[in-house]
Amino acid sequence: MKYCFVEFKVDDSTRFNNLCKVFKEIKKDKDKNSWRNEEDWLTFFDCKALSHFWWFTKEEKTDTNSV
């Protein structure tokens, strides 16, 4: 088994509580072995949180799928 970690920098208690909610939801799905659609996860994040992620463009997604 390979191990990894994710490091977060949380700048206030509200954002930390939101992170904990997401973690609990991920754990729920993992325990049930039933994952939600990607779009469903976006509702857990506000614009500030989403701005820290890199999003494939349509062209990049097509190129990645062809590899």
mmCIF file of N, CA and C in Angstrom:
data_model
loop_
_atom_site.group_PDB
_atom_site.id
_atom_site.type_symbol
_atom_site.label_atom_id
_atom_site.label_comp_id
_atom_site.label_asym_id
_atom_site.label_seq_id
_atom_site.Cartn_x
_atom_site.Cartn_y
_atom_site.Cartn_z
ATOM 1 N N MET A 1 0.840 -1.173 0.000
ATOM 2 C CA MET A 1 0.000 0.000 0.000
ATOM 3 C C MET A 1 0.886 1.238 0.000
ATOM 4 N N LYS A 2 0.542 2.196 -0.844
ATOM 5 C CA LYS A 2 1.273 3.459 -0.872
ATOM 6 C C LYS A 2 0.553 4.467 0.007
ATOM 7 N N TYR A 3 1.326 5.271 0.671
ATOM 8 C CA TYR A 3 0.758 6.290 1.541
ATOM 9 C C TYR A 3 1.029 7.667 0.945
ATOM 10 N N CYS A 4 0.116 8.559 1.181
ATOM 11 C CA CYS A 4 0.310 9.943 0.760
ATOM 12 C C CYS A 4 -0.363 10.842 1.791
ATOM 13 N N PHE A 5 -0.138 12.111 1.652
ATOM 14 C CA PHE A 5 -0.796 13.050 2.546
ATOM 15 C C PHE A 5 -1.128 14.310 1.768
ATOM 16 N N VAL A 6 -2.061 15.040 2.298
ATOM 17 C CA VAL A 6 -2.448 16.323 1.734
ATOM 18 C C VAL A 6 -2.283 17.337 2.844
ATOM 19 N N GLU A 7 -1.631 18.418 2.523
ATOM 20 C CA GLU A 7 -1.406 19.461 3.517
ATOM 21 C C GLU A 7 -2.319 20.639 3.208
ATOM 22 N N PHE A 8 -2.977 21.149 4.232
ATOM 23 C CA PHE A 8 -3.887 22.273 4.077
ATOM 24 C C PHE A 8 -3.412 23.428 4.937
ATOM 25 N N LYS A 9 -3.631 24.615 4.424
ATOM 26 C CA LYS A 9 -3.404 25.814 5.225
ATOM 27 C C LYS A 9 -4.771 26.483 5.350
ATOM 28 N N VAL A 10 -5.275 26.551 6.567
ATOM 29 C CA VAL A 10 -6.615 27.082 6.805
ATOM 30 C C VAL A 10 -6.476 28.408 7.534
ATOM 31 N N ASP A 11 -7.118 29.434 6.970
ATOM 32 C CA ASP A 11 -6.913 30.771 7.534
ATOM 33 C C ASP A 11 -7.979 31.242 8.530
ATOM 34 N N ASP A 12 -9.003 30.415 8.787
ATOM 35 C CA ASP A 12 -9.953 30.763 9.850
ATOM 36 C C ASP A 12 -10.780 29.537 10.239
ATOM 37 N N SER A 13 -11.459 29.629 11.364
ATOM 38 C CA SER A 13 -12.177 28.472 11.905
ATOM 39 C C SER A 13 -13.354 28.050 11.032
ATOM 40 N N THR A 14 -14.006 28.989 10.370
ATOM 41 C CA THR A 14 -15.116 28.639 9.481
ATOM 42 C C THR A 14 -14.622 27.775 8.328
ATOM 43 N N ARG A 15 -13.487 28.161 7.753
ATOM 44 C CA ARG A 15 -12.925 27.382 6.641
ATOM 45 C C ARG A 15 -12.477 26.002 7.142
ATOM 46 N N PHE A 16 -11.949 25.935 8.347
ATOM 47 C CA PHE A 16 -11.554 24.652 8.909
ATOM 48 C C PHE A 16 -12.777 23.748 9.093
ATOM 49 N N ASN A 17 -13.862 24.300 9.603
ATOM 50 C CA ASN A 17 -15.090 23.515 9.783
ATOM 51 C C ASN A 17 -15.624 23.010 8.447
ATOM 52 N N ASN A 18 -15.531 23.841 7.407
ATOM 53 C CA ASN A 18 -15.951 23.411 6.070
ATOM 54 C C ASN A 18 -15.080 22.267 5.568
ATOM 55 N N LEU A 19 -13.799 22.344 5.819
ATOM 56 C CA LEU A 19 -12.874 21.274 5.440
ATOM 57 C C LEU A 19 -13.245 19.980 6.160
ATOM 58 N N CYS A 20 -13.581 20.074 7.432
ATOM 59 C CA CYS A 20 -13.981 18.881 8.200
ATOM 60 C C CYS A 20 -15.250 18.263 7.626
ATOM 61 N N LYS A 21 -16.195 19.092 7.187
ATOM 62 C CA LYS A 21 -17.426 18.576 6.576
ATOM 63 C C LYS A 21 -17.105 17.797 5.300
ATOM 64 N N VAL A 22 -16.228 18.339 4.487
ATOM 65 C CA VAL A 22 -15.843 17.651 3.251
ATOM 66 C C VAL A 22 -15.172 16.323 3.578
ATOM 67 N N PHE A 23 -14.282 16.332 4.548
ATOM 68 C CA PHE A 23 -13.608 15.101 4.940
ATOM 69 C C PHE A 23 -14.617 14.038 5.369
ATOM 70 N N LYS A 24 -15.602 14.430 6.172
ATOM 71 C CA LYS A 24 -16.617 13.485 6.638
ATOM 72 C C LYS A 24 -17.412 12.907 5.471
ATOM 73 N N GLU A 25 -17.712 13.748 4.485
ATOM 74 C CA GLU A 25 -18.462 13.275 3.320
ATOM 75 C C GLU A 25 -17.623 12.318 2.470
ATOM 76 N N ILE A 26 -16.347 12.611 2.330
ATOM 77 C CA ILE A 26 -15.455 11.703 1.597
ATOM 78 C C ILE A 26 -15.393 10.362 2.323
ATOM 79 N N LYS A 27 -15.264 10.414 3.635
ATOM 80 C CA LYS A 27 -15.203 9.175 4.416
ATOM 81 C C LYS A 27 -16.491 8.373 4.274
ATOM 82 N N LYS A 28 -17.639 9.069 4.282
ATOM 83 C CA LYS A 28 -18.920 8.385 4.101
ATOM 84 C C LYS A 28 -18.950 7.612 2.782
ATOM 85 N N ASP A 29 -18.543 8.298 1.707
ATOM 86 C CA ASP A 29 -18.532 7.657 0.395
ATOM 87 C C ASP A 29 -17.538 6.498 0.356
ATOM 88 N N LYS A 30 -16.395 6.698 0.965
ATOM 89 C CA LYS A 30 -15.377 5.638 0.983
ATOM 90 C C LYS A 30 -15.889 4.417 1.739
ATOM 91 N N ASP A 31 -16.506 4.634 2.877
ATOM 92 C CA ASP A 31 -17.021 3.526 3.682
ATOM 93 C C ASP A 31 -18.115 2.750 2.948
ATOM 94 N N LYS A 32 -18.920 3.458 2.158
ATOM 95 C CA LYS A 32 -19.979 2.803 1.386
ATOM 96 C C LYS A 32 -19.467 2.254 0.053
ATOM 97 N N ASN A 33 -18.244 2.669 -0.303
ATOM 98 C CA ASN A 33 -17.671 2.328 -1.605
ATOM 99 C C ASN A 33 -18.611 2.753 -2.731
ATOM 100 N N SER A 34 -19.164 3.929 -2.566
ATOM 101 C CA SER A 34 -20.099 4.495 -3.538
ATOM 102 C C SER A 34 -19.795 5.987 -3.655
ATOM 103 N N TRP A 35 -19.177 6.366 -4.764
ATOM 104 C CA TRP A 35 -18.704 7.738 -4.926
ATOM 105 C C TRP A 35 -19.698 8.588 -5.703
ATOM 106 N N ARG A 36 -19.851 9.801 -5.276
ATOM 107 C CA ARG A 36 -20.720 10.767 -5.951
ATOM 108 C C ARG A 36 -20.076 11.231 -7.247
ATOM 109 N N ASN A 37 -20.876 11.859 -8.089
ATOM 110 C CA ASN A 37 -20.353 12.474 -9.312
ATOM 111 C C ASN A 37 -19.471 13.653 -8.947
ATOM 112 N N GLU A 38 -18.517 13.947 -9.812
ATOM 113 C CA GLU A 38 -17.605 15.077 -9.563
ATOM 114 C C GLU A 38 -18.362 16.372 -9.323
ATOM 115 N N GLU A 39 -19.407 16.594 -10.093
ATOM 116 C CA GLU A 39 -20.172 17.844 -9.967
ATOM 117 C C GLU A 39 -20.788 17.998 -8.570
ATOM 118 N N ASP A 40 -21.165 16.874 -7.973
ATOM 119 C CA ASP A 40 -21.775 16.922 -6.639
ATOM 120 C C ASP A 40 -20.801 17.441 -5.586
ATOM 121 N N TRP A 41 -19.528 17.178 -5.783
ATOM 122 C CA TRP A 41 -18.520 17.621 -4.807
ATOM 123 C C TRP A 41 -18.300 19.123 -4.859
ATOM 124 N N LEU A 42 -18.535 19.734 -6.004
ATOM 125 C CA LEU A 42 -18.281 21.173 -6.141
ATOM 126 C C LEU A 42 -19.140 22.003 -5.203
ATOM 127 N N THR A 43 -20.291 21.487 -4.801
ATOM 128 C CA THR A 43 -21.180 22.246 -3.913
ATOM 129 C C THR A 43 -20.579 22.442 -2.519
ATOM 130 N N PHE A 44 -19.571 21.656 -2.175
ATOM 131 C CA PHE A 44 -18.943 21.774 -0.860
ATOM 132 C C PHE A 44 -17.908 22.900 -0.785
ATOM 133 N N PHE A 45 -17.574 23.492 -1.927
ATOM 134 C CA PHE A 45 -16.482 24.467 -1.981
ATOM 135 C C PHE A 45 -16.983 25.808 -2.499
ATOM 136 N N ASP A 46 -16.503 26.877 -1.881
ATOM 137 C CA ASP A 46 -16.826 28.204 -2.389
ATOM 138 C C ASP A 46 -15.780 28.613 -3.436
ATOM 139 N N CYS A 47 -15.955 29.776 -4.021
ATOM 140 C CA CYS A 47 -15.054 30.240 -5.090
ATOM 141 C C CYS A 47 -13.612 30.365 -4.607
ATOM 142 N N LYS A 48 -13.431 30.821 -3.384
ATOM 143 C CA LYS A 48 -12.070 30.980 -2.853
ATOM 144 C C LYS A 48 -11.366 29.623 -2.794
ATOM 145 N N ALA A 49 -12.045 28.613 -2.279
ATOM 146 C CA ALA A 49 -11.453 27.273 -2.192
ATOM 147 C C ALA A 49 -11.187 26.706 -3.586
ATOM 148 N N LEU A 50 -12.142 26.848 -4.483
ATOM 149 C CA LEU A 50 -11.994 26.299 -5.833
ATOM 150 C C LEU A 50 -10.868 26.972 -6.609
ATOM 151 N N SER A 51 -10.539 28.209 -6.251
ATOM 152 C CA SER A 51 -9.487 28.938 -6.971
ATOM 153 C C SER A 51 -8.102 28.328 -6.755
ATOM 154 N N HIS A 52 -7.965 27.454 -5.765
ATOM 155 C CA HIS A 52 -6.676 26.824 -5.479
ATOM 156 C C HIS A 52 -6.449 25.553 -6.292
ATOM 157 N N PHE A 53 -7.457 25.152 -7.074
ATOM 158 C CA PHE A 53 -7.348 23.949 -7.884
ATOM 159 C C PHE A 53 -7.062 24.312 -9.336
ATOM 160 N N TRP A 54 -6.437 23.401 -10.032
ATOM 161 C CA TRP A 54 -6.194 23.573 -11.453
ATOM 162 C C TRP A 54 -7.257 22.783 -12.188
ATOM 163 N N TRP A 55 -7.924 23.412 -13.131
ATOM 164 C CA TRP A 55 -9.019 22.777 -13.857
ATOM 165 C C TRP A 55 -8.610 22.569 -15.303
ATOM 166 N N PHE A 56 -8.766 21.321 -15.786
ATOM 167 C CA PHE A 56 -8.489 21.020 -17.189
ATOM 168 C C PHE A 56 -9.390 21.839 -18.092
ATOM 169 N N THR A 57 -8.835 22.321 -19.184
ATOM 170 C CA THR A 57 -9.681 22.880 -20.232
ATOM 171 C C THR A 57 -10.258 21.706 -21.009
ATOM 172 N N LYS A 58 -11.243 21.965 -21.838
ATOM 173 C CA LYS A 58 -11.850 20.909 -22.647
ATOM 174 C C LYS A 58 -10.791 20.239 -23.530
ATOM 175 N N GLU A 59 -9.899 21.051 -24.097
ATOM 176 C CA GLU A 59 -8.854 20.530 -24.972
ATOM 177 C C GLU A 59 -7.852 19.650 -24.200
ATOM 178 N N GLU A 60 -7.466 20.101 -23.011
ATOM 179 C CA GLU A 60 -6.534 19.330 -22.199
ATOM 180 C C GLU A 60 -7.139 17.992 -21.775
ATOM 181 N N LYS A 61 -8.422 18.017 -21.452
ATOM 182 C CA LYS A 61 -9.099 16.792 -21.051
ATOM 183 C C LYS A 61 -9.118 15.800 -22.211
ATOM 184 N N THR A 62 -9.361 16.285 -23.414
ATOM 185 C CA THR A 62 -9.364 15.432 -24.601
ATOM 186 C C THR A 62 -7.988 14.865 -24.847
ATOM 187 N N ASP A 63 -6.942 15.699 -24.723
ATOM 188 C CA ASP A 63 -5.566 15.240 -24.919
ATOM 189 C C ASP A 63 -5.178 14.191 -23.883
ATOM 190 N N THR A 64 -5.595 14.385 -22.642
ATOM 191 C CA THR A 64 -5.270 13.446 -21.574
ATOM 192 C C THR A 64 -5.933 12.102 -21.807
ATOM 193 N N ASN A 65 -7.167 12.122 -22.291
ATOM 194 C CA ASN A 65 -7.891 10.873 -22.530
ATOM 195 C C ASN A 65 -7.305 10.070 -23.677
ATOM 196 N N SER A 66 -6.605 10.720 -24.578
ATOM 197 C CA SER A 66 -6.061 10.010 -25.727
ATOM 198 C C SER A 66 -4.712 9.367 -25.425
ATOM 199 N N VAL A 67 -4.108 9.684 -24.279
ATOM 200 C CA VAL A 67 -2.802 9.125 -23.921
ATOM 201 C C VAL A 67 -2.925 7.709 -23.425
#
